PDB file of C-alpha atoms in Angstrom:
ATOM      1  CA  MET A 106     125.645 118.946 131.647  1.00  0.00           C
ATOM      2  CA  SER A 107     122.761 116.566 131.705  1.00  0.00           C
ATOM      3  CA  LEU A 108     119.980 117.485 129.210  1.00  0.00           C
ATOM      4  CA  GLN A 109     117.212 115.214 130.367  1.00  0.00           C
ATOM      5  CA  HIS A 110     114.407 117.721 130.464  1.00  0.00           C
ATOM      6  CA  PRO A 111     112.536 117.602 127.150  1.00  0.00           C
ATOM      7  CA  LEU A 112     112.106 121.272 126.899  1.00  0.00           C
ATOM      8  CA  ILE A 113     115.658 122.149 127.744  1.00  0.00           C
ATOM      9  CA  LEU A 114     116.729 119.648 125.169  1.00  0.00           C
ATOM     10  CA  LEU A 115     114.362 120.890 122.558  1.00  0.00           C
ATOM     11  CA  LEU A 116     115.658 124.623 123.071  1.00  0.00           C
ATOM     12  CA  VAL A 117     119.196 123.529 122.705  1.00  0.00           C
ATOM     13  CA  ILE A 118     118.581 121.633 119.463  1.00  0.00           C
ATOM     14  CA  CYS A 119     116.807 124.901 118.214  1.00  0.00           C
ATOM     15  CA  SER A 120     119.706 127.007 118.905  1.00  0.00           C
ATOM     16  CA  LEU A 121     121.741 124.647 116.925  1.00  0.00           C
ATOM     17  CA  ALA A 122     119.346 124.770 113.888  1.00  0.00           C
ATOM     18  CA  SER A 123     119.514 127.790 111.619  1.00  0.00           C
ATOM     19  CA  CYS A 124     117.338 127.127 108.812  1.00  0.00           C
ATOM     20  CA  ARG A 125     116.936 130.117 106.306  1.00  0.00           C
ATOM     21  CA  LEU A 126     114.362 131.315 103.809  1.00  0.00           C
ATOM     22  CA  VAL A 127     115.689 131.933 100.297  1.00  0.00           C
ATOM     23  CA  ASP A 128     114.395 133.290  96.985  1.00  0.00           C
ATOM     24  CA  ASP A 129     116.357 130.855  94.872  1.00  0.00           C
ATOM     25  CA  PHE A 130     117.437 127.304  95.868  1.00  0.00           C
ATOM     26  CA  LEU A 131     120.198 127.436  92.960  1.00  0.00           C
ATOM     27  CA  ALA A 132     121.768 130.608  94.154  1.00  0.00           C
ATOM     28  CA  THR A 133     125.389 130.396  95.505  1.00  0.00           C
ATOM     29  CA  PRO A 134     125.406 129.737  99.150  1.00  0.00           C
ATOM     30  CA  PRO A 135     124.372 131.004 101.561  1.00  0.00           C
ATOM     31  CA  ASN A 136     121.664 132.713  99.329  1.00  0.00           C
ATOM     32  CA  GLY A 137     120.740 129.268  98.097  1.00  0.00           C
ATOM     33  CA  CYS A 138     121.674 125.553  98.590  1.00  0.00           C
ATOM     34  CA  PRO A 139     122.005 124.092  95.037  1.00  0.00           C
ATOM     35  CA  GLN A 140     124.124 121.099  96.141  1.00  0.00           C
ATOM     36  CA  PHE A 141     121.048 119.149  96.946  1.00  0.00           C
ATOM     37  CA  PHE A 142     119.594 119.256  93.495  1.00  0.00           C
ATOM     38  CA  LEU A 143     120.559 117.094  90.567  1.00  0.00           C
ATOM     39  CA  ASN A 144     123.752 118.513  89.062  1.00  0.00           C
ATOM     40  CA  THR A 145     123.393 117.981  85.145  1.00  0.00           C
ATOM     41  CA  PRO A 146     126.130 119.097  82.586  1.00  0.00           C
ATOM     42  CA  ASN A 147     123.995 122.174  82.210  1.00  0.00           C
ATOM     43  CA  GLY A 148     123.795 123.042  85.939  1.00  0.00           C
ATOM     44  CA  HIS A 149     121.603 122.077  88.717  1.00  0.00           C
ATOM     45  CA  VAL A 150     117.899 121.533  88.335  1.00  0.00           C
ATOM     46  CA  THR A 151     115.105 121.764  90.953  1.00  0.00           C
ATOM     47  CA  PRO A 152     111.741 120.104  90.986  1.00  0.00           C
ATOM     48  CA  THR A 153     108.718 122.217  89.826  1.00  0.00           C
ATOM     49  CA  ILE A 154     108.568 125.272  92.289  1.00  0.00           C
ATOM     50  CA  LEU A 155     104.916 125.726  92.860  1.00  0.00           C
ATOM     51  CA  GLN A 156     103.533 129.388  92.870  1.00  0.00           C
ATOM     52  CA  PRO A 157     102.825 131.870  94.435  1.00  0.00           C
ATOM     53  CA  ALA A 158     106.023 132.348  96.131  1.00  0.00           C
ATOM     54  CA  GLN A 159     104.469 133.989  99.177  1.00  0.00           C
ATOM     55  CA  ARG A 160     102.692 130.686  99.840  1.00  0.00           C
ATOM     56  CA  TYR A 161     105.373 128.291  98.934  1.00  0.00           C
ATOM     57  CA  ARG A 162     108.699 129.053 100.697  1.00  0.00           C
ATOM     58  CA  ARG A 163     112.079 127.757  99.912  1.00  0.00           C
ATOM     59  CA  ILE A 164     114.160 126.627 102.946  1.00  0.00           C
ATOM     60  CA  CYS A 165     117.729 125.745 103.275  1.00  0.00           C
ATOM     61  CA  GLN A 166     117.768 123.551 106.320  1.00  0.00           C
ATOM     62  CA  GLU A 167     121.045 124.179 108.081  1.00  0.00           C
ATOM     63  CA  TYR A 168     122.174 122.490 111.259  1.00  0.00           C
ATOM     64  CA  LEU A 169     125.309 122.949 113.238  1.00  0.00           C
ATOM     65  CA  GLY A 170     126.507 125.447 110.611  1.00  0.00           C
ATOM     66  CA  VAL A 171     126.055 122.816 107.666  1.00  0.00           C
ATOM     67  CA  ASP A 172     123.485 122.832 105.110  1.00  0.00           C
ATOM     68  CA  ARG A 173     121.758 119.382 105.440  1.00  0.00           C
ATOM     69  CA  PHE A 174     118.891 119.464 102.786  1.00  0.00           C
ATOM     70  CA  ALA A 175     116.417 121.765 101.244  1.00  0.00           C
ATOM     71  CA  THR A 176     112.543 122.025 101.515  1.00  0.00           C
ATOM     72  CA  LEU A 177     109.650 123.746  99.579  1.00  0.00           C
ATOM     73  CA  TYR A 178     107.080 124.367 102.192  1.00  0.00           C
ATOM     74  CA  ASP A 179     103.392 125.081 101.746  1.00  0.00           C
ATOM     75  CA  THR A 180     102.481 127.690 104.377  1.00  0.00           C
ATOM     76  CA  GLN A 181      98.787 127.361 103.700  1.00  0.00           C
ATOM     77  CA  ASN A 182      98.449 123.700 104.305  1.00  0.00           C
ATOM     78  CA  ARG A 183     101.279 123.872 106.782  1.00  0.00           C
ATOM     79  CA  ILE A 184     103.176 120.865 105.371  1.00  0.00           C
ATOM     80  CA  PRO A 185     106.016 120.579 103.062  1.00  0.00           C
ATOM     81  CA  VAL A 186     105.768 119.944  99.309  1.00  0.00           C
ATOM     82  CA  TYR A 187     109.056 118.075  99.014  1.00  0.00           C
ATOM     83  CA  SER A 188     112.526 117.871 100.626  1.00  0.00           C
ATOM     84  CA  ALA A 189     115.584 117.211  98.539  1.00  0.00           C
ATOM     85  CA  TYR A 190     118.754 115.680  99.915  1.00  0.00           C
ATOM     86  CA  LEU A 191     121.946 113.612  99.001  1.00  0.00           C
ATOM     87  CA  HIS A 192     121.590 110.012 100.003  1.00  0.00           C
ATOM     88  CA  VAL A 193     124.099 108.510 102.424  1.00  0.00           C
ATOM     89  CA  PRO A 194     123.888 104.914 103.487  1.00  0.00           C
ATOM     90  CA  HIS A 195     122.151 104.153 106.740  1.00  0.00           C
ATOM     91  CA  LYS A 196     123.964 103.567 109.920  1.00  0.00           C
ATOM     92  CA  GLN A 197     122.346 102.444 113.010  1.00  0.00           C
ATOM     93  CA  ILE A 198     122.533 105.500 115.561  1.00  0.00           C
ATOM     94  CA  ASP A 199     120.318 106.420 118.482  1.00  0.00           C
ATOM     95  CA  THR A 200     118.610 109.857 118.062  1.00  0.00           C
ATOM     96  CA  VAL A 201     116.401 111.877 120.082  1.00  0.00           C
ATOM     97  CA  ASP A 202     112.806 112.383 118.866  1.00  0.00           C
ATOM     98  CA  GLU A 203     112.420 116.041 119.390  1.00  0.00           C
ATOM     99  CA  TRP A 204     110.858 118.384 116.782  1.00  0.00           C
ATOM    100  CA  TRP A 205     111.390 121.992 116.272  1.00  0.00           C
ATOM    101  CA  THR A 206     109.886 124.848 114.088  1.00  0.00           C
ATOM    102  CA  GLU A 207     111.378 127.047 111.426  1.00  0.00           C
ATOM    103  CA  PRO A 208     112.483 130.283 113.107  1.00  0.00           C
ATOM    104  CA  GLY A 209     112.089 132.224 109.548  1.00  0.00           C
ATOM    105  CA  LEU A 210     108.327 131.573 109.578  1.00  0.00           C
ATOM    106  CA  THR A 211     105.552 132.784 111.760  1.00  0.00           C
ATOM    107  CA  MET A 212     103.694 130.376 114.094  1.00  0.00           C
ATOM    108  CA  ASN A 213     100.664 130.869 111.889  1.00  0.00           C
ATOM    109  CA  GLN A 214     102.620 129.828 108.753  1.00  0.00           C
ATOM    110  CA  GLN A 215     103.815 126.310 109.964  1.00  0.00           C
ATOM    111  CA  ALA A 216     102.744 123.201 111.863  1.00  0.00           C
ATOM    112  CA  LEU A 217     103.382 123.074 115.625  1.00  0.00           C
ATOM    113  CA  ASN A 218     104.056 120.123 118.019  1.00  0.00           C
ATOM    114  CA  ARG A 219     100.628 120.832 119.455  1.00  0.00           C
ATOM    115  CA  ASP A 220      98.876 120.485 116.215  1.00  0.00           C
ATOM    116  CA  TYR A 221      99.700 116.736 116.451  1.00  0.00           C
ATOM    117  CA  LEU A 222      98.528 116.150 120.023  1.00  0.00           C
ATOM    118  CA  ASN A 223      95.183 113.992 120.150  1.00  0.00           C
ATOM    119  CA  SER A 224      95.287 113.798 116.264  1.00  0.00           C
ATOM    120  CA  GLU A 225      95.971 109.988 116.013  1.00  0.00           C
ATOM    121  CA  MET A 226      98.662 111.302 113.468  1.00  0.00           C
ATOM    122  CA  ASP A 227     102.419 110.703 113.420  1.00  0.00           C
ATOM    123  CA  LYS A 228     104.896 113.240 112.063  1.00  0.00           C
ATOM    124  CA  GLY A 229     106.022 111.584 108.923  1.00  0.00           C
ATOM    125  CA  HIS A 230     109.604 112.431 107.770  1.00  0.00           C
ATOM    126  CA  LEU A 231     110.066 113.427 104.269  1.00  0.00           C
ATOM    127  CA  TYR A 232     113.775 113.595 104.311  1.00  0.00           C
ATOM    128  CA  PRO A 233     114.107 110.370 106.623  1.00  0.00           C
ATOM    129  CA  SER A 234     116.433 110.140 109.468  1.00  0.00           C
ATOM    130  CA  TYR A 235     117.072 106.594 108.495  1.00  0.00           C
ATOM    131  CA  HIS A 236     118.840 107.800 105.499  1.00  0.00           C
ATOM    132  CA  ASN A 237     121.831 109.085 107.474  1.00  0.00           C
ATOM    133  CA  ASN A 238     125.080 107.792 108.920  1.00  0.00           C
ATOM    134  CA  ASP A 239     125.704 110.320 111.865  1.00  0.00           C
ATOM    135  CA  VAL A 240     123.961 111.892 114.792  1.00  0.00           C
ATOM    136  CA  GLU A 241     124.088 115.407 113.292  1.00  0.00           C
ATOM    137  CA  GLY A 242     122.514 114.374 110.050  1.00  0.00           C
ATOM    138  CA  MET A 243     119.825 112.461 111.722  1.00  0.00           C
ATOM    139  CA  ASP A 244     118.992 115.232 114.171  1.00  0.00           C
ATOM    140  CA  ALA A 245     118.727 117.689 111.316  1.00  0.00           C
ATOM    141  CA  THR A 246     115.764 115.938 109.871  1.00  0.00           C
ATOM    142  CA  PHE A 247     113.599 116.605 112.896  1.00  0.00           C
ATOM    143  CA  SER A 248     112.274 119.979 111.635  1.00  0.00           C
ATOM    144  CA  LEU A 249     108.507 120.190 111.536  1.00  0.00           C
ATOM    145  CA  THR A 250     108.949 121.798 108.082  1.00  0.00           C
ATOM    146  CA  ASN A 251     110.251 118.327 107.066  1.00  0.00           C
ATOM    147  CA  ALA A 252     107.201 116.457 108.249  1.00  0.00           C
ATOM    148  CA  ALA A 253     103.637 115.848 107.338  1.00  0.00           C
ATOM    149  CA  PRO A 254     100.726 113.974 109.012  1.00  0.00           C
ATOM    150  CA  GLN A 255     100.623 110.197 108.590  1.00  0.00           C
ATOM    151  CA  THR A 256      98.580 107.529 110.432  1.00  0.00           C
ATOM    152  CA  ARG A 257     100.933 105.068 112.315  1.00  0.00           C
ATOM    153  CA  SER A 258     100.023 102.448 109.828  1.00  0.00           C
ATOM    154  CA  PHE A 259     100.833 104.445 106.903  1.00  0.00           C
ATOM    155  CA  ARG A 260     104.058 105.567 108.319  1.00  0.00           C
ATOM    156  CA  ASN A 261     105.061 101.897 109.172  1.00  0.00           C
ATOM    157  CA  GLN A 262     104.191 100.764 105.791  1.00  0.00           C
ATOM    158  CA  TRP A 263     106.072 103.812 104.239  1.00  0.00           C
ATOM    159  CA  PHE A 264     109.199 102.762 106.065  1.00  0.00           C
ATOM    160  CA  GLY A 265     108.883  99.149 105.310  1.00  0.00           C
ATOM    161  CA  GLN A 266     108.194  99.345 101.706  1.00  0.00           C
ATOM    162  CA  VAL A 267     110.048 102.585 100.628  1.00  0.00           C
ATOM    163  CA  GLU A 268     112.496 104.128 103.161  1.00  0.00           C
ATOM    164  CA  TYR A 269     114.201 100.729 104.159  1.00  0.00           C
ATOM    165  CA  PRO A 270     114.423  99.140 100.782  1.00  0.00           C
ATOM    166  CA  ALA A 271     115.318 102.316  98.935  1.00  0.00           C
ATOM    167  CA  ASN A 272     118.473 102.746 101.113  1.00  0.00           C
ATOM    168  CA  GLU A 273     119.661  99.384  99.802  1.00  0.00           C
ATOM    169  CA  LEU A 274     118.549  99.947  96.077  1.00  0.00           C
ATOM    170  CA  ILE A 275     120.083 103.267  95.821  1.00  0.00           C
ATOM    171  CA  GLN A 276     123.370 101.837  96.996  1.00  0.00           C
ATOM    172  CA  ILE A 277     123.088  99.162  94.368  1.00  0.00           C
ATOM    173  CA  ASP A 278     121.927 101.319  91.525  1.00  0.00           C
ATOM    174  CA  CYS A 279     124.249 104.267  92.268  1.00  0.00           C
ATOM    175  CA  GLY A 280     127.399 102.766  93.661  1.00  0.00           C
ATOM    176  CA  SER A 281     129.815 105.400  94.423  1.00  0.00           C
ATOM    177  CA  ASN A 282     127.984 108.024  92.455  1.00  0.00           C
ATOM    178  CA  TRP A 283     126.128 110.922  94.103  1.00  0.00           C
ATOM    179  CA  ALA A 284     122.492 109.999  94.595  1.00  0.00           C
ATOM    180  CA  TYR A 285     120.101 112.815  94.545  1.00  0.00           C
ATOM    181  CA  VAL A 286     116.738 112.318  96.136  1.00  0.00           C
ATOM    182  CA  VAL A 287     113.491 114.136  96.471  1.00  0.00           C
ATOM    183  CA  THR A 288     110.564 113.077  98.763  1.00  0.00           C
ATOM    184  CA  GLY A 289     107.242 114.882  98.712  1.00  0.00           C
ATOM    185  CA  VAL A 290     103.688 114.613  99.683  1.00  0.00           C
ATOM    186  CA  VAL A 291     100.251 115.262  98.104  1.00  0.00           C
ATOM    187  CA  PRO A 292      97.718 116.922 100.503  1.00  0.00           C
ATOM    188  CA  ASP A 293      94.488 115.338 100.925  1.00  0.00           C
ATOM    189  CA  ARG A 294      91.474 117.231  99.598  1.00  0.00           C
ATOM    190  CA  ILE A 295      89.360 116.896 102.646  1.00  0.00           C
ATOM    191  CA  LEU A 296      91.276 115.610 105.728  1.00  0.00           C
ATOM    192  CA  THR A 297      92.866 118.060 108.346  1.00  0.00           C
ATOM    193  CA  ILE A 298      94.157 117.934 111.944  1.00  0.00           C
ATOM    194  CA  SER A 299      94.068 120.727 114.682  1.00  0.00           C
ATOM    195  CA  ASN A 300      90.824 122.519 113.696  1.00  0.00           C
ATOM    196  CA  ASN A 301      91.795 122.617 110.007  1.00  0.00           C
ATOM    197  CA  ARG A 302      95.199 124.128 110.706  1.00  0.00           C
ATOM    198  CA  VAL A 303      97.332 121.277 109.166  1.00  0.00           C
ATOM    199  CA  ARG A 304      96.407 119.411 106.033  1.00  0.00           C
ATOM    200  CA  VAL A 305      96.667 115.520 106.142  1.00  0.00           C
ATOM    201  CA  THR A 306      98.489 113.799 103.425  1.00  0.00           C
ATOM    202  CA  SER A 307      96.928 111.595 100.819  1.00  0.00           C
ATOM    203  CA  HIS A 308     100.194 110.311  99.231  1.00  0.00           C
ATOM    204  CA  PHE A 309     103.908 110.225 100.090  1.00  0.00           C
ATOM    205  CA  TRP A 310     106.305 109.845  97.049  1.00  0.00           C
ATOM    206  CA  THR A 311     110.126 109.671  96.442  1.00  0.00           C
ATOM    207  CA  ALA A 312     112.384 109.596  93.609  1.00  0.00           C
ATOM    208  CA  TYR A 313     116.133 109.315  93.156  1.00  0.00           C
ATOM    209  CA  CYS A 314     118.536 109.715  90.453  1.00  0.00           C
ATOM    210  CA  CYS A 315     122.391 109.179  90.005  1.00  0.00           C
ATOM    211  CA  LEU A 316     124.847 110.532  87.542  1.00  0.00           C
ATOM    212  CA  ASP A 317     128.471 109.620  86.809  1.00  0.00           C
ATOM    213  CA  ASN A 318     131.103 112.142  86.481  1.00  0.00           C
ATOM    214  CA  SER A 319     130.484 112.803  82.775  1.00  0.00           C
ATOM    215  CA  GLY A 320     126.702 113.528  83.720  1.00  0.00           C
ATOM    216  CA  ASN A 321     125.288 110.162  82.532  1.00  0.00           C
ATOM    217  CA  VAL A 322     122.364 108.686  84.417  1.00  0.00           C
ATOM    218  CA  VAL A 323     123.653 105.456  86.096  1.00  0.00           C
ATOM    219  CA  GLY A 324     120.499 104.779  88.165  1.00  0.00           C
ATOM    220  CA  HIS A 325     117.004 105.859  89.049  1.00  0.00           C
ATOM    221  CA  GLY A 326     113.833 105.017  90.530  1.00  0.00           C
ATOM    222  CA  ALA A 327     110.584 106.113  92.080  1.00  0.00           C
ATOM    223  CA  PHE A 328     107.959 105.238  94.641  1.00  0.00           C
ATOM    224  CA  LEU A 329     104.410 106.429  95.152  1.00  0.00           C
ATOM    225  CA  MET A 330     102.137 105.236  97.973  1.00  0.00           C
ATOM    226  CA  ASP A 331      98.587 106.348  99.165  1.00  0.00           C
ATOM    227  CA  GLN A 332      97.494 106.752 102.690  1.00  0.00           C
ATOM    228  CA  HIS A 333      95.973 103.321 102.785  1.00  0.00           C
ATOM    229  CA  GLY A 334      99.536 101.759 102.095  1.00  0.00           C
ATOM    230  CA  ASP A 335      98.859 100.934  98.389  1.00  0.00           C
ATOM    231  CA  MET A 336     101.967 101.255  96.324  1.00  0.00           C
ATOM    232  CA  LEU A 337     100.790 102.976  93.048  1.00  0.00           C
ATOM    233  CA  LEU A 338     103.979 102.351  91.061  1.00  0.00           C
ATOM    234  CA  ASN A 339     105.184  98.827  90.189  1.00  0.00           C
ATOM    235  CA  PRO A 340     109.100  97.982  90.016  1.00  0.00           C
ATOM    236  CA  ASN A 341     109.226  98.520  86.206  1.00  0.00           C
ATOM    237  CA  GLN A 342     107.947 102.125  86.352  1.00  0.00           C
ATOM    238  CA  ASN A 343     110.251 105.167  86.695  1.00  0.00           C
ATOM    239  CA  VAL A 344     110.509 108.777  87.422  1.00  0.00           C
ATOM    240  CA  GLN A 345     108.529 109.918  84.371  1.00  0.00           C
ATOM    241  CA  ASP A 346     105.690 107.616  85.418  1.00  0.00           C
ATOM    242  CA  LEU A 347     105.753 109.224  88.909  1.00  0.00           C
ATOM    243  CA  GLU A 348     105.564 112.541  87.253  1.00  0.00           C
ATOM    244  CA  ASN A 349     102.676 111.694  85.143  1.00  0.00           C
ATOM    245  CA  LEU A 350     100.802 110.382  88.342  1.00  0.00           C
ATOM    246  CA  LEU A 351     101.743 113.470  90.483  1.00  0.00           C
ATOM    247  CA  SER A 352     100.492 115.745  87.709  1.00  0.00           C
ATOM    248  CA  ASP A 353      97.137 113.947  87.571  1.00  0.00           C
ATOM    249  CA  VAL A 354      96.551 113.819  91.362  1.00  0.00           C
ATOM    250  CA  TYR A 355      97.688 117.114  92.493  1.00  0.00           C
ATOM    251  CA  TYR A 356      99.875 119.440  90.638  1.00  0.00           C
ATOM    252  CA  PRO A 357      98.517 121.902  87.884  1.00  0.00           C
ATOM    253  CA  GLY A 358     100.372 121.408  84.639  1.00  0.00           C
ATOM    254  CA  HIS A 359     103.163 119.087  84.345  1.00  0.00           C
ATOM    255  CA  PHE A 360     105.360 118.447  87.503  1.00  0.00           C
ATOM    256  CA  GLN A 361     108.983 117.350  87.074  1.00  0.00           C
ATOM    257  CA  VAL A 362     111.354 116.131  89.781  1.00  0.00           C
ATOM    258  CA  PHE A 363     114.505 116.373  87.887  1.00  0.00           C
ATOM    259  CA  GLY A 364     113.977 118.859  85.226  1.00  0.00           C
ATOM    260  CA  GLY A 365     113.120 116.320  82.563  1.00  0.00           C
ATOM    261  CA  HIS A 366     116.362 114.226  83.233  1.00  0.00           C
ATOM    262  CA  CYS A 367     116.448 110.566  84.671  1.00  0.00           C
ATOM    263  CA  GLN A 368     113.602 109.336  82.493  1.00  0.00           C
TER     264      GLN A 368
END
């Protein structure tokens, strides 16, 4: 069957996605999806979970019956706080740029495709489609709960200076070990789109950490870029430096990406 009509294609994709809201990321599947979070000798650890829980919703992002990544979603700003995933090396594959909503949230709790119309903003992936090596993995990243507004210039610079080089850097630093990645955003204090429905981002950030089979850290790194395309971390800075900056610019208290590990 030919799926040329965009609406028909989107409906088919939505029927394949079965994202679910959970109370605890670290609960045993299907009640959670702990596999996307750093697995230390003392168990999995998540980044800081913002409160209250009614505003910040935990989502296990499932596609074609397989959990692909996890997202903490801000239903007030209607953008994600972060998405966590396991890195796989990029492979060049064509994909369809069609986005869908989270069926477990109401339309008032999340961004919609129409919010981006005439906004001069792109949908910026947190878990990037580029960090995948098969069609199913790439398609799974096109949930609107995995996207936040970026200008076209910001989006291009984020890809060129972070998503693209990070793919190579993670492979070098981590080798054959599991690479845990978290990518998040900081909401702008003023800017919104769609009559104040969706908050624009002031910063995008990402961090990765790799452990060997004994739980030893074998590689880690961090990136932070503002909406003007300026990198706010230099190559000699690390996950702890990112956490300090995030705690200063957005998060109340001390925000941790990997539970105090990977410093």
